[in-house]
Coordinates of C-alpha atoms in Angstrom, one line a residue:
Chain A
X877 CA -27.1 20.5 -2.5
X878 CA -23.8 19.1 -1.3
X879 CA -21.1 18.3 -3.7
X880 CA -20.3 15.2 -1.4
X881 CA -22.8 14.0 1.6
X882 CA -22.0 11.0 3.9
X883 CA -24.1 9.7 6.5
X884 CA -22.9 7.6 9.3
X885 CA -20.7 5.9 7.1
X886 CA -18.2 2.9 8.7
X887 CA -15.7 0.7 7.7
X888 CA -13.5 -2.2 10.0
X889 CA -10.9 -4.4 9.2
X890 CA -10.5 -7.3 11.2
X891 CA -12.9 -6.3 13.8
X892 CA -10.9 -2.6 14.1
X893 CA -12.7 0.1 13.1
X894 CA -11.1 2.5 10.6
X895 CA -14.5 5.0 9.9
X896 CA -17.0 4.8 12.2
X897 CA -20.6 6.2 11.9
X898 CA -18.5 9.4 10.1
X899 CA -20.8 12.3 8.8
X900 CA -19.2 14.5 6.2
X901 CA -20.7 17.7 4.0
X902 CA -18.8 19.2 1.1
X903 CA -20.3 22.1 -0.3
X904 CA -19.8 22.5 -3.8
X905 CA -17.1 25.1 -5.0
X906 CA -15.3 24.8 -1.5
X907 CA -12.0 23.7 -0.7
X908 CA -12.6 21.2 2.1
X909 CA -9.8 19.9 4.3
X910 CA -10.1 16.7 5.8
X911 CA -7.6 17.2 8.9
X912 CA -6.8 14.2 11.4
X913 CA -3.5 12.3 12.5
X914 CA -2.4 9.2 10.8
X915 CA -4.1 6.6 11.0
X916 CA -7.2 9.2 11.5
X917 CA -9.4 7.4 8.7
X918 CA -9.1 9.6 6.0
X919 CA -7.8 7.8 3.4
X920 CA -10.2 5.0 4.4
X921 CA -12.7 7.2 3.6
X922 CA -11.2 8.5 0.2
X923 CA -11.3 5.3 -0.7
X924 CA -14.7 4.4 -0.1
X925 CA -15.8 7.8 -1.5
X926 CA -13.8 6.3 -4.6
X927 CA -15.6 3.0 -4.3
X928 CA -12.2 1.3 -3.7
X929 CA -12.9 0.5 -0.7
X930 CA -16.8 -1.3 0.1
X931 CA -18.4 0.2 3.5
X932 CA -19.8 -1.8 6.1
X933 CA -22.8 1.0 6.5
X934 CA -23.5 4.2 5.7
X935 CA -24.4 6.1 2.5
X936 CA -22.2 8.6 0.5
X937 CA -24.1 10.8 -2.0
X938 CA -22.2 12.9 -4.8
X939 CA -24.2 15.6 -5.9
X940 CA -27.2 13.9 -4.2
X941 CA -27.2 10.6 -6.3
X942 CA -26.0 8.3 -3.9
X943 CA -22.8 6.2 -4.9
X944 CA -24.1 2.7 -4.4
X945 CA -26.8 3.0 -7.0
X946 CA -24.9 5.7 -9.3
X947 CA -20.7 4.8 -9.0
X948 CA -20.5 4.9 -12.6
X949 CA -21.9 8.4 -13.2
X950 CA -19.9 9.5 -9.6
X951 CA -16.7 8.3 -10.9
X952 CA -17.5 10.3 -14.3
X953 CA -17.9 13.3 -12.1
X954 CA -14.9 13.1 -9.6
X955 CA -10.9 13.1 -10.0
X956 CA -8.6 11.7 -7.5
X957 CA -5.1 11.1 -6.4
X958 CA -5.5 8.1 -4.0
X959 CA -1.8 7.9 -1.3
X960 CA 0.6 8.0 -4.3
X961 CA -0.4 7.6 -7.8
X962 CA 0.2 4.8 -9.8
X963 CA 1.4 4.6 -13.6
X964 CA 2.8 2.0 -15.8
X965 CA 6.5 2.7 -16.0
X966 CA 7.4 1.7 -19.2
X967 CA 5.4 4.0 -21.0
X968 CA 5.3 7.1 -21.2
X969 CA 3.8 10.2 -19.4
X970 CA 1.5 10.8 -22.4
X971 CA 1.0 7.4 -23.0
X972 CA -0.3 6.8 -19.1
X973 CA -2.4 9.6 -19.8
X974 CA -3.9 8.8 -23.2
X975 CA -5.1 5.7 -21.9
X976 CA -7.3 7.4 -19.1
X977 CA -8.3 9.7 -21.8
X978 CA -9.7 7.0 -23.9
X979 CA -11.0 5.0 -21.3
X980 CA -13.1 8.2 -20.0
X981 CA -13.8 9.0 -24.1
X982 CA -12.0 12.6 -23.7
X983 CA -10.1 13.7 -26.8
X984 CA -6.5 13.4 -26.4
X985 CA -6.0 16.8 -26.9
X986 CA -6.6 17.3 -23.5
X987 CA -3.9 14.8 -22.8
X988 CA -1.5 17.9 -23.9
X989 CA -3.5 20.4 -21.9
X990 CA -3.5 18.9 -18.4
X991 CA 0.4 18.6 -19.1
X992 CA 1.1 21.7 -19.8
X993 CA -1.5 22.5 -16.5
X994 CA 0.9 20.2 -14.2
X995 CA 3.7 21.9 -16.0
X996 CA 4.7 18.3 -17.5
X997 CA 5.2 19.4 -21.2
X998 CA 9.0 19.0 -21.4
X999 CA 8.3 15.3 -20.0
X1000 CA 5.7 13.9 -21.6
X1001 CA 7.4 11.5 -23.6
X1002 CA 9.6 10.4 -20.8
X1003 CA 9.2 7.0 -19.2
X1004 CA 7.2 7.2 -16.2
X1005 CA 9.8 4.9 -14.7
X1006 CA 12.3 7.6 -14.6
X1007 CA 10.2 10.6 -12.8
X1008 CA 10.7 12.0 -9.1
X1009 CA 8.0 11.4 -6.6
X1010 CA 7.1 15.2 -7.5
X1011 CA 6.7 14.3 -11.2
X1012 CA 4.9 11.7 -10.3
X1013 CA 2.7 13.9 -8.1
X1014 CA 2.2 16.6 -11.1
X1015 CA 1.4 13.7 -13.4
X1016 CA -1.1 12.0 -10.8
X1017 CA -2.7 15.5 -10.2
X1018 CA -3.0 15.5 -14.7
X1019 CA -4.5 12.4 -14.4
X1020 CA -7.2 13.0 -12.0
X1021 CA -8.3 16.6 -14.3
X1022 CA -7.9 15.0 -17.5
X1023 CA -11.8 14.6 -17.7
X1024 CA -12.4 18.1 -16.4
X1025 CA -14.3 16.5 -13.0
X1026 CA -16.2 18.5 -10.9
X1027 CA -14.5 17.5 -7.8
X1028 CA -10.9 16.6 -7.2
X1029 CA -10.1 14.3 -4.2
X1030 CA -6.3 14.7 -3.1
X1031 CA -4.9 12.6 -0.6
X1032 CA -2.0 14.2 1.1
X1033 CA -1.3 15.8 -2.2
X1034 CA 2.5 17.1 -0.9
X1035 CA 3.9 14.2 0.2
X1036 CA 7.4 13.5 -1.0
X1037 CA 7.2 17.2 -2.8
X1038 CA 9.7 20.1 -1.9
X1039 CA 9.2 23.4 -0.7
X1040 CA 9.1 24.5 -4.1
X1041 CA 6.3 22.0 -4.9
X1042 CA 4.8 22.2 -2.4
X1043 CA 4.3 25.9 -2.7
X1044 CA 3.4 25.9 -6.4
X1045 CA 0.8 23.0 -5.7
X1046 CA -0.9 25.3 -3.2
X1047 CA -1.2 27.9 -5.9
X1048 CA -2.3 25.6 -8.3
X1049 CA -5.5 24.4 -5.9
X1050 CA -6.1 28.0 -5.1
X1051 CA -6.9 28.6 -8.8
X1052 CA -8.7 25.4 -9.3
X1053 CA -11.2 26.7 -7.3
X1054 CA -11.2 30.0 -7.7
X1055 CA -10.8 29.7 -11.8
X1056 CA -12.8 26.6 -12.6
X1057 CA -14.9 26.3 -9.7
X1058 CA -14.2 22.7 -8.9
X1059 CA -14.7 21.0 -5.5
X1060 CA -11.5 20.0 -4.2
X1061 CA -11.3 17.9 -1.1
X1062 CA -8.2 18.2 0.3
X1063 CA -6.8 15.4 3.4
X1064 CA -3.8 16.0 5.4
X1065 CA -2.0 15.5 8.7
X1066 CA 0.0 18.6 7.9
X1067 CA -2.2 22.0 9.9
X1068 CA -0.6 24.7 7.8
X1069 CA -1.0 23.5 4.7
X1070 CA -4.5 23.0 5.1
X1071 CA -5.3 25.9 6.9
X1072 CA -3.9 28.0 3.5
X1073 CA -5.9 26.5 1.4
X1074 CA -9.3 25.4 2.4
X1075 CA -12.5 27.2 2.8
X1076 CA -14.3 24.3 5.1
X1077 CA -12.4 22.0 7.5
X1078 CA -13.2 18.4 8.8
X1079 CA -11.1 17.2 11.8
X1080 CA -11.3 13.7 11.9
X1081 CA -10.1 11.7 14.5
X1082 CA -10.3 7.8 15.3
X1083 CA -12.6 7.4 12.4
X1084 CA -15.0 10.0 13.5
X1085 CA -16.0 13.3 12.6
X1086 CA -15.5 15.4 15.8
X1087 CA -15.8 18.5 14.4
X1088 CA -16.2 20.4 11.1
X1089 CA -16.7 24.7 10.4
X1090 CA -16.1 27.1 8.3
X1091 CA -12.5 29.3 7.9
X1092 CA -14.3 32.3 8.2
X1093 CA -16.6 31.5 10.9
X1094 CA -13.8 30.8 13.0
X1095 CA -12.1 33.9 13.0
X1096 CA -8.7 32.8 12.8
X1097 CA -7.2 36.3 12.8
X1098 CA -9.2 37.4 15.8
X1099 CA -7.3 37.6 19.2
X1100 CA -8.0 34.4 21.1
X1101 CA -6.2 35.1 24.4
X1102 CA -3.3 37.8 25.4
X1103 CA 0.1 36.5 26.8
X1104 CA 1.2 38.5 30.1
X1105 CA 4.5 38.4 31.9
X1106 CA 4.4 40.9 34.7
X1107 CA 6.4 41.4 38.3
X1108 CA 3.9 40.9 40.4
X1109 CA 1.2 38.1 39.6
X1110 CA -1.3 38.7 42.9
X1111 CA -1.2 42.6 42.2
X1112 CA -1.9 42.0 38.4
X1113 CA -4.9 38.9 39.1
X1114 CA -6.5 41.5 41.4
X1115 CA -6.7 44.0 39.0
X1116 CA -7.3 41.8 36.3
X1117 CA -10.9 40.6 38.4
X1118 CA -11.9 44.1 39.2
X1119 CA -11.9 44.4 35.2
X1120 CA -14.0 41.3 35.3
X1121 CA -11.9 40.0 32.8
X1122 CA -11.8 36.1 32.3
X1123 CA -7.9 35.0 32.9
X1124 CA -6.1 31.9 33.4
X1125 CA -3.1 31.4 35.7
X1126 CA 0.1 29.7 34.8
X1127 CA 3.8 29.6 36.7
X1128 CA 5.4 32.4 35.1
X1129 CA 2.5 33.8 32.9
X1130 CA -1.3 34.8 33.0
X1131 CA -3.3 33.8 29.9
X1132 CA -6.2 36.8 29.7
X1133 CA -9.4 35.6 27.0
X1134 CA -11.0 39.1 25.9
X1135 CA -10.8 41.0 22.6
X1136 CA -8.4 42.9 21.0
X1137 CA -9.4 46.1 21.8
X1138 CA -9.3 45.7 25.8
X1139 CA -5.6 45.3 25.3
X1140 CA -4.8 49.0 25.9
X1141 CA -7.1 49.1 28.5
X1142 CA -5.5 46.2 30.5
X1143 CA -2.0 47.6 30.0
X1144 CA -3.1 51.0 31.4
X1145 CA -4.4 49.8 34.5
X1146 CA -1.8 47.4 35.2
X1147 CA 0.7 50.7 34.6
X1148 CA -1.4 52.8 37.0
X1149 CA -1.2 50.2 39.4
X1150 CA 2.5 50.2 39.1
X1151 CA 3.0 46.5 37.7
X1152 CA 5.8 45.9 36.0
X1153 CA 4.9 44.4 32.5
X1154 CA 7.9 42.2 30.9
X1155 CA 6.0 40.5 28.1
X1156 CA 2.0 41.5 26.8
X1157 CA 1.8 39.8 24.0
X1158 CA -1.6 39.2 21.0
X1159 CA -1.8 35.4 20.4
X1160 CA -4.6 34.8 17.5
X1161 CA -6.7 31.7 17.2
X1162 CA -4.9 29.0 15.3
X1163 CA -6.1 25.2 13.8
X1164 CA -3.3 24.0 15.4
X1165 CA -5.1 25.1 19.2
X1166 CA -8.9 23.8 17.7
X1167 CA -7.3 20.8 16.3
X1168 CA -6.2 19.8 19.0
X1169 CA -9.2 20.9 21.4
X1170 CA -11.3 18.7 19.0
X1171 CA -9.0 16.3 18.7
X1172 CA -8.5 16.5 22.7
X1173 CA -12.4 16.3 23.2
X1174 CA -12.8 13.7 21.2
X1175 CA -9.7 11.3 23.2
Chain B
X1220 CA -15.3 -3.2 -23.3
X1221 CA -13.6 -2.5 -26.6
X1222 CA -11.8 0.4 -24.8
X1223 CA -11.0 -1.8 -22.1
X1224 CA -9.6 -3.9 -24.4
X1225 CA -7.7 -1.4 -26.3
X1226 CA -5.5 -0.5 -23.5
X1227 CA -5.5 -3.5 -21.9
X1228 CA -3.4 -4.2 -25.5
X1229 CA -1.4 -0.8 -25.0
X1230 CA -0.4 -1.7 -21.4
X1231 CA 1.1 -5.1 -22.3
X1232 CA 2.5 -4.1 -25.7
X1233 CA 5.3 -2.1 -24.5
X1234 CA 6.3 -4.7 -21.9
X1235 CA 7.8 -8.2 -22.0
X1236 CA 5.5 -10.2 -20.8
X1237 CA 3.9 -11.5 -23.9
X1238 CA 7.1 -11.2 -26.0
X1239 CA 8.9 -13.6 -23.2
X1240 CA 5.7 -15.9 -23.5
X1241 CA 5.9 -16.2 -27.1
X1242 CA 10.1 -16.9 -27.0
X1243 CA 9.2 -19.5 -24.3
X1244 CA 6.8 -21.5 -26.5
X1245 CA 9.1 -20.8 -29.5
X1246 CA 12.0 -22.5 -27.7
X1247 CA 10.9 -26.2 -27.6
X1248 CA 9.3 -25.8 -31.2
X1249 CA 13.4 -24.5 -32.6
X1250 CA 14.7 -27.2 -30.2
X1251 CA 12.5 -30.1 -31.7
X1252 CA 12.7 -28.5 -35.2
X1253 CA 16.4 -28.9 -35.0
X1254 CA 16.7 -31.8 -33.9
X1255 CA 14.5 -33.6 -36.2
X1256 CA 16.4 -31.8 -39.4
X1257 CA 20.1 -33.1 -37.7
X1258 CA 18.8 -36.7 -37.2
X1259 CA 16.4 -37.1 -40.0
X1260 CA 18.0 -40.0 -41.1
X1261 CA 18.0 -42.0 -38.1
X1262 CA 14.6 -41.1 -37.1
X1263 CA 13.3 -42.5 -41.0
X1264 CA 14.9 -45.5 -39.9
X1265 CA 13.0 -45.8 -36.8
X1266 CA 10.0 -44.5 -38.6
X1267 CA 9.4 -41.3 -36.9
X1268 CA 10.4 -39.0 -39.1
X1269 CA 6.8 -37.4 -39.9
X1270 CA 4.2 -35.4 -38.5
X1271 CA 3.3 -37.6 -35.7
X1272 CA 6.9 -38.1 -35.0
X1273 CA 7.7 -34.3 -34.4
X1274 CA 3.6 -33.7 -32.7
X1275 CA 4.6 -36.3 -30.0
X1276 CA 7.4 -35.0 -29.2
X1277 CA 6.3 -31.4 -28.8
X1278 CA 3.5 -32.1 -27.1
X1279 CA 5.8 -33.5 -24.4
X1280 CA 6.9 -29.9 -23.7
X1281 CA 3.5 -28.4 -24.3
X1282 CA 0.6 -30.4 -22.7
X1283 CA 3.1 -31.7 -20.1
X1284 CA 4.7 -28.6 -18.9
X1285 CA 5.1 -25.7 -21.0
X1286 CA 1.1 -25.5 -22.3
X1287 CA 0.7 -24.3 -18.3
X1288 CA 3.0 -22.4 -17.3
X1289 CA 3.0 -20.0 -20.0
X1290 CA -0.3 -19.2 -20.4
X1291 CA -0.2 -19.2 -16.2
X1292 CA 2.0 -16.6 -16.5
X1293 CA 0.3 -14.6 -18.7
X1294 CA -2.9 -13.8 -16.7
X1295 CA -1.5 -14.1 -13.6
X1296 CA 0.5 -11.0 -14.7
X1297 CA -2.5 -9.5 -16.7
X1298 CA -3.6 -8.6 -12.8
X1299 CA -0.9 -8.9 -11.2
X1300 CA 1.3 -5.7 -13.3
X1301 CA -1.9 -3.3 -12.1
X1302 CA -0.9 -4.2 -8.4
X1303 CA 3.0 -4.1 -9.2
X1304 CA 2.4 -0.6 -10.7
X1305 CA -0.4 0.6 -8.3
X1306 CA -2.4 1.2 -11.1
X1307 CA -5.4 -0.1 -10.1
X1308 CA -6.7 2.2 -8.4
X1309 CA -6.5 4.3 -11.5
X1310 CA -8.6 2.1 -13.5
X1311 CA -11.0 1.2 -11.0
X1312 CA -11.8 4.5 -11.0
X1313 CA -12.9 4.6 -14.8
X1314 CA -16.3 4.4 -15.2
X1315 CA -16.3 0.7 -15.9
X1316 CA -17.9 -2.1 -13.5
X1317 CA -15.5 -3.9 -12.2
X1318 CA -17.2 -7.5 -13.7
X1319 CA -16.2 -5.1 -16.8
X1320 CA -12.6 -4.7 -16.1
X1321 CA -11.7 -8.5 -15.5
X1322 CA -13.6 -9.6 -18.1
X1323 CA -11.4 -7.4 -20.5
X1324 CA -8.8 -9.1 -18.7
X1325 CA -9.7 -12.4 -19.2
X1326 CA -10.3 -11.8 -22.8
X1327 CA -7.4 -10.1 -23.7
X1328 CA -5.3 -12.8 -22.1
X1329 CA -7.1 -15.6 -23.9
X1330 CA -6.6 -13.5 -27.2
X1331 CA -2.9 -13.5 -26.2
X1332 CA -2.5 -17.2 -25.4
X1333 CA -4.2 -18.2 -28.4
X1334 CA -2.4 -16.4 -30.9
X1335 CA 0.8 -17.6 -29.4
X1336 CA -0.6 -20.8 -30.0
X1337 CA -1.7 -19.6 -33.2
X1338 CA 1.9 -18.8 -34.4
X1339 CA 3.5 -21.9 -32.7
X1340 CA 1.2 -23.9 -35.1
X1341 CA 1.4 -22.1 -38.1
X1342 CA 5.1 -22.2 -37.8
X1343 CA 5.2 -25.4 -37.0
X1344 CA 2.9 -26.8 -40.5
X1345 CA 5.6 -24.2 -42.4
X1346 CA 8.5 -25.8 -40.9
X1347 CA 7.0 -29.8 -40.9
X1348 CA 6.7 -29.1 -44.7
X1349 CA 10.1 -27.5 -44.6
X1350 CA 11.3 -30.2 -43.6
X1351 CA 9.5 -32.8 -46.3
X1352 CA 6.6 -34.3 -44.2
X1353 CA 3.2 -35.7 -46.1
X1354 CA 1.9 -32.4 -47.7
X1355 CA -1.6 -33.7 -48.1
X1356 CA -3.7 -31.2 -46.4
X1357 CA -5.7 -33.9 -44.3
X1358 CA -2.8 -35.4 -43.2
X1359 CA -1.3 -31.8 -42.2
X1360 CA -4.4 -31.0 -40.8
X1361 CA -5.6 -33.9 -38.7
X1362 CA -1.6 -34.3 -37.4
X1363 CA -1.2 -30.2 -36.0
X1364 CA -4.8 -30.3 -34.8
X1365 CA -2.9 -32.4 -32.4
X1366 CA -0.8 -29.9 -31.1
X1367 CA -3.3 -27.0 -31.8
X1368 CA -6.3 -28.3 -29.9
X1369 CA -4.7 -29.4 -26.6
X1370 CA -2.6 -26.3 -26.3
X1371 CA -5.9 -23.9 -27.1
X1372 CA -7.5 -25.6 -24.2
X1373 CA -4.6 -24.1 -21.5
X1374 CA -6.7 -20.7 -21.9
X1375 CA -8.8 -22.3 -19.2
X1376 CA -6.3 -21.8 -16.7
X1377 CA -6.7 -17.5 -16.9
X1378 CA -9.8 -17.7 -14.8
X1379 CA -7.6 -20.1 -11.9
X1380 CA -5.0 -17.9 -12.3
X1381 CA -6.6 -14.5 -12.1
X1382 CA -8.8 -16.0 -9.0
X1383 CA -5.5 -16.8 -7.3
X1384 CA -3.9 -13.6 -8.0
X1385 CA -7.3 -11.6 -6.9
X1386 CA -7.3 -13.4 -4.0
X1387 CA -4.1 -13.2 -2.6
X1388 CA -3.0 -10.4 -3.7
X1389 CA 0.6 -12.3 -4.8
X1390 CA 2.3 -13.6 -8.2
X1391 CA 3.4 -16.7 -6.1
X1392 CA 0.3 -18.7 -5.0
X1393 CA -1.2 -18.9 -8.8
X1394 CA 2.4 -19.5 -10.4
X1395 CA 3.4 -22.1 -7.6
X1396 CA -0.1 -24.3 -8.0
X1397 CA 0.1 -23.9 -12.1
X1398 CA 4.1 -25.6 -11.9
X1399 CA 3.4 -28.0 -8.4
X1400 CA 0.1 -29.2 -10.5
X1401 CA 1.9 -29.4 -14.2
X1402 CA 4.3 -31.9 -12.5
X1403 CA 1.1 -33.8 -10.9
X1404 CA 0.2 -34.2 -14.2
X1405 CA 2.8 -36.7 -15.2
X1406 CA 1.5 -39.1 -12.5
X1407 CA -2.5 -38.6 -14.4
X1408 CA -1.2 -39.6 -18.1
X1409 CA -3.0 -42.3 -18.5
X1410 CA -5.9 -42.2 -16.2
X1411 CA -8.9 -42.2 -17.6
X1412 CA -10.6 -40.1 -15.3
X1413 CA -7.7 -37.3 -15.6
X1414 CA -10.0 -35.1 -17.5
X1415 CA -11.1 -34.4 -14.3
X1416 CA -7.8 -32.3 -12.8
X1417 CA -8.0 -29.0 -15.0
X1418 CA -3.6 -29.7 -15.5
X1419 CA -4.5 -32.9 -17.1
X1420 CA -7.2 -31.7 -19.4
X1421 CA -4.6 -30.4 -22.5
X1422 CA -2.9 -33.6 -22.3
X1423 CA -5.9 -35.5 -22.2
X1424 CA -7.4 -33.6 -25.5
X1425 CA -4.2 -34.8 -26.6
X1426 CA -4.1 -38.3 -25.9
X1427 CA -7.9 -38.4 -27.3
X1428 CA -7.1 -37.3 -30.0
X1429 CA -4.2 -39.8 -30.5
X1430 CA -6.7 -42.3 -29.9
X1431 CA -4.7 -43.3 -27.0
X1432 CA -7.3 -43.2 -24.5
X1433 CA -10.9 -44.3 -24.6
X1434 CA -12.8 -41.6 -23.1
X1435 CA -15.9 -39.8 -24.6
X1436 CA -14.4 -36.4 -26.5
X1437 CA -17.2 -34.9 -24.7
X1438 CA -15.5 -35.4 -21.2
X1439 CA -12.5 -32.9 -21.4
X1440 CA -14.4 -30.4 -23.3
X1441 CA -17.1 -30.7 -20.9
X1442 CA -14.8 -30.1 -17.9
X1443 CA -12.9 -27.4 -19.1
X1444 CA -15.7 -25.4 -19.6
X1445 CA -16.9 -25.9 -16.1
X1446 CA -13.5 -25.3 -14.7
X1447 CA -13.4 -22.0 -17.1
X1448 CA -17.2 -21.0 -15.8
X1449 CA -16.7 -21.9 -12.1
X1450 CA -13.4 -20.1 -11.8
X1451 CA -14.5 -17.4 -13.6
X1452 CA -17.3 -16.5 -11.4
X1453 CA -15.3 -16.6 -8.6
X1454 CA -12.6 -14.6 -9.6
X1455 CA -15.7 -11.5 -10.6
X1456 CA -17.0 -12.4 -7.2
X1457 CA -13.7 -12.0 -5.2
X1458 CA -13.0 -9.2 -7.3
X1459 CA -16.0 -7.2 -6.8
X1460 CA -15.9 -7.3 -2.8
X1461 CA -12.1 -7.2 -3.2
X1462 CA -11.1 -3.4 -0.9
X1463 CA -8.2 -1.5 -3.5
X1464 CA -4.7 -0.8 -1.7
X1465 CA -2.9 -0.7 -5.0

């Protein structure tokens, strides 16, 4: 069973479609990044998965109880930071969170715990109105785990954070997971930071699902082509065929798709053909190049 | 819904909303009060210095004007602080209906309006008897119900109010309509069909009750609670299909 299912799910506004017929599967434990542009729909659809937002068609299910009969006992079961999170600002940090906790029924002593999580101990009886944007971050991320959910849903969790933030959020995602086994889903326009965290990936683009796999199935740290600057490009394609090697030529370089271990190979026969080799370089696969093949498909 | 409720009370506590409310409908009571102690004299002369005396001319501030606004303001900001704050999204995401959440809203801003009106009336029997008006309890009774009644009925402006707000997402449209429409009032005074324009219903609970106008009590009463009813369900209706930016 999925943690999260959609099925052709869509959603305009004024006659522009911001989902459309979107398919999405979360399996439960991962770390799921939902990848696209701005604009891509991804928020749209936190929102709907949220039931902030109504959908025009399609069916989410969460934990296979599907949200339009079961929001109540969803919501019980998910946390979320929808775009930037929202507190009243003349209270205070535990008083923002107290009132979650007793609209959920969770004892406030957890109120002191998902502080001290987020690392907000020292601030908790600050005025909301005076935190950073990072603060405000660590306090949203307290207030989506205050009833220990079983998924977390965190929209561009590092916006407005600093490298320092940014970094220990990623840590602190890692050993959500990992520790308490809770699905997080995980959307951002930024490649790298979702590539370090998540176990699945979902690239959505124009509202659409154009492609979602599995890290590890990928094979990010496997060669995907070698890099090849030599003298002499006819000597070095002729050679290349007679290897019956599959190779792309560009102006000043040759772009050769094999594995990793025909590297020596190719760079002894180009030697014992008495090519001149100025650059042989190992580029690995990277998001960034399937992002934008899906993405490039899908235009 | 008592949870709701609860923290619906937390949220508002701490701000100034309802203490600003309660110093706005305070003001015309310390203004009147004050003036009726420094002219008592000449207003025994002109026989006004009593209970209906100091009623009438409170109930110019409140069933005219004041009665509106405030209590306007009060649930236009119940909904409209969540959207200032973004913090709707926070509590539609509680597992409460949504019907659940606005209803806690409506209640706890009726609760608010009439215990300003509460106060406002209590303070002003304490200070009419202060200030050596008939202490016969039917007299003080039958003379503040005056001023109690008509301003109890401005709670049926929360559901206009939070429909407006709900609907265009703004603190403008609902404030706007509640002051254009308090001033339309004046022109409805003594209509005897003005129990049928929700501004004019207070002051027309008011005028009833002064035996000023001969309409059946049942009319106003009747009205405001379809106006309450009808505005109510549209405000849970726009609010349930309402999409959450904030």
């Amino acid at each position: 069973m999925y943690a999260i299912e959609i099925e052709n799910l869509s959603k305009s506004y004024n006659k522009v479609k911001a989902v459309d017929r979107l398919n999405m599967q979360v399996h439960e434990g991962a770390v799921y990044g939902l990848l696209g542009k701005n604009g891509a729909g991804k928020t749209t659809t936190i929102r709907m998965i949220m039931g902030l937002s109504r959908p025009d068609c399609g069916d989410i299910c969460v934990f296979g109880r599907n949200i339009k009969i079961d929001r109540l006992w969803a919501l019980a079961n998910i946390g979320a930071i929808v775009e930037t999170p929202g507190f009243y600002g003349n209270l205070t940090a535990k008083k923002n969170l107290e009132i979650t906790a007793d609209l959920r029924s969770i004892d406030f002593y957890r109120v002191d715990e998902v502080l001290d999580i987020v690392g907000l101990t020292d601030a908790a009886t600050k005025q909301v109105k005076n935190f950073s944007t990072g603060m405000k971050q660590r306090l949203g991320i307290a207030n989506a785990l205050i009833h220990s959910p079983k998924i977390l849903i965190l929209d561009e969790p590092t916006n407005g954070l600093d490298p320092e933030g940014i970094n220990q959020l990623r840590d602190f995602i890692k050993s959500l997971a990992q520790e308490l086994k809770i699905t997080v889903v995980l959307s951002s326009h930024i490649l790298s930071e979702v590539e370090q965290l998540a176990d699945y990936i979902g690239i959505i683009h124009n509202g659409t699902m154009v492609e979602q796999f599995r890290i590890s199935d990928v094979g990010f740290n496997r060669q995907n082509y070698v890099l090849l600057e030599v003298d002499n490009h006819s000597d070095a394609i002729e050679v290349l065929a007679k290897m019956q090697l599959d190779f792309l030529q560009l102006d000043d370089h040759l772009r050769i798709f094999c594995d990793r271990d025909r590297n020596g190979q190719i760079s002894r026969e180009l030697i014992n053909n008495d090519i001149t080799v100025y650059n042989m370089s190992s580029i690995k696969k990277s998001l960034e190049d399937k992002f934008l093949h899906a993405v490039g498909h899908a235009i | 819904m008592y949870k709701l409720l609860k923290n619906e009370h937390i949220k508002f506590r701490n701000s100034y909303i309802n203490y600003l409310s309660l110093l706005a409908m305070l003001l015309p009571l310390a203004l009147s009060l004050t003036v009726w102690y420094l002219r008592r004299d000449s207003f025994s002369v002109r026989g006004m210095y009593n209970w209906s005396g100091l009623i009438n001319s409170l109930q110019l501030f409140y069933s005219l004007f004041l009665g509106a606004i405030i209590p306007s303001f009060i649930a236009v900001f119940s909904v409209y602080y969540e959207m200032q704050e973004k913090t709707f999204k926070n509590l539609l995401t509680t597992p409460y209906s949504r019907s659940q959440i606005l209803i806690a809203k409506v209640i706890y801003s009726c609760t608010v309006i009439i215990s300003i009106n509460l106060v406002i009336w209590i303070l002003t029997v304490i200070f009419g008897l202060l200030l050596g008006f008939n202490s016969s309890v039917g007299v003080v009774f039958n003379e503040t119900l005056k001023l109690l009644l008509p301003n109890l009925a401005t709670v049926l402006f929360v559901p206009i109010m939070l429909f407006l707000t709900i609907r265009f997402r703004s603190f403008l449209h609902g404030m706007l309509l509640s002051t254009i429409c308090s001033i339309l009032n004046f022109a409805l005074l003594n209509n005897e069909k003005a129990f049928l324009f929700p501004w004019s219903i207070p002051s027309n609970i008011y005028l009833l009750l002064d035996t000023r106008v001969a309409t059946n009590p049942l009319f106003p009463v009747i009205s405001a609670g379809i106006v309450f009813s009808v505005f109510l369900v549209l405000s849970l209706f726009t609010f349930r299909r309402m999409d959450v930016n904030v």
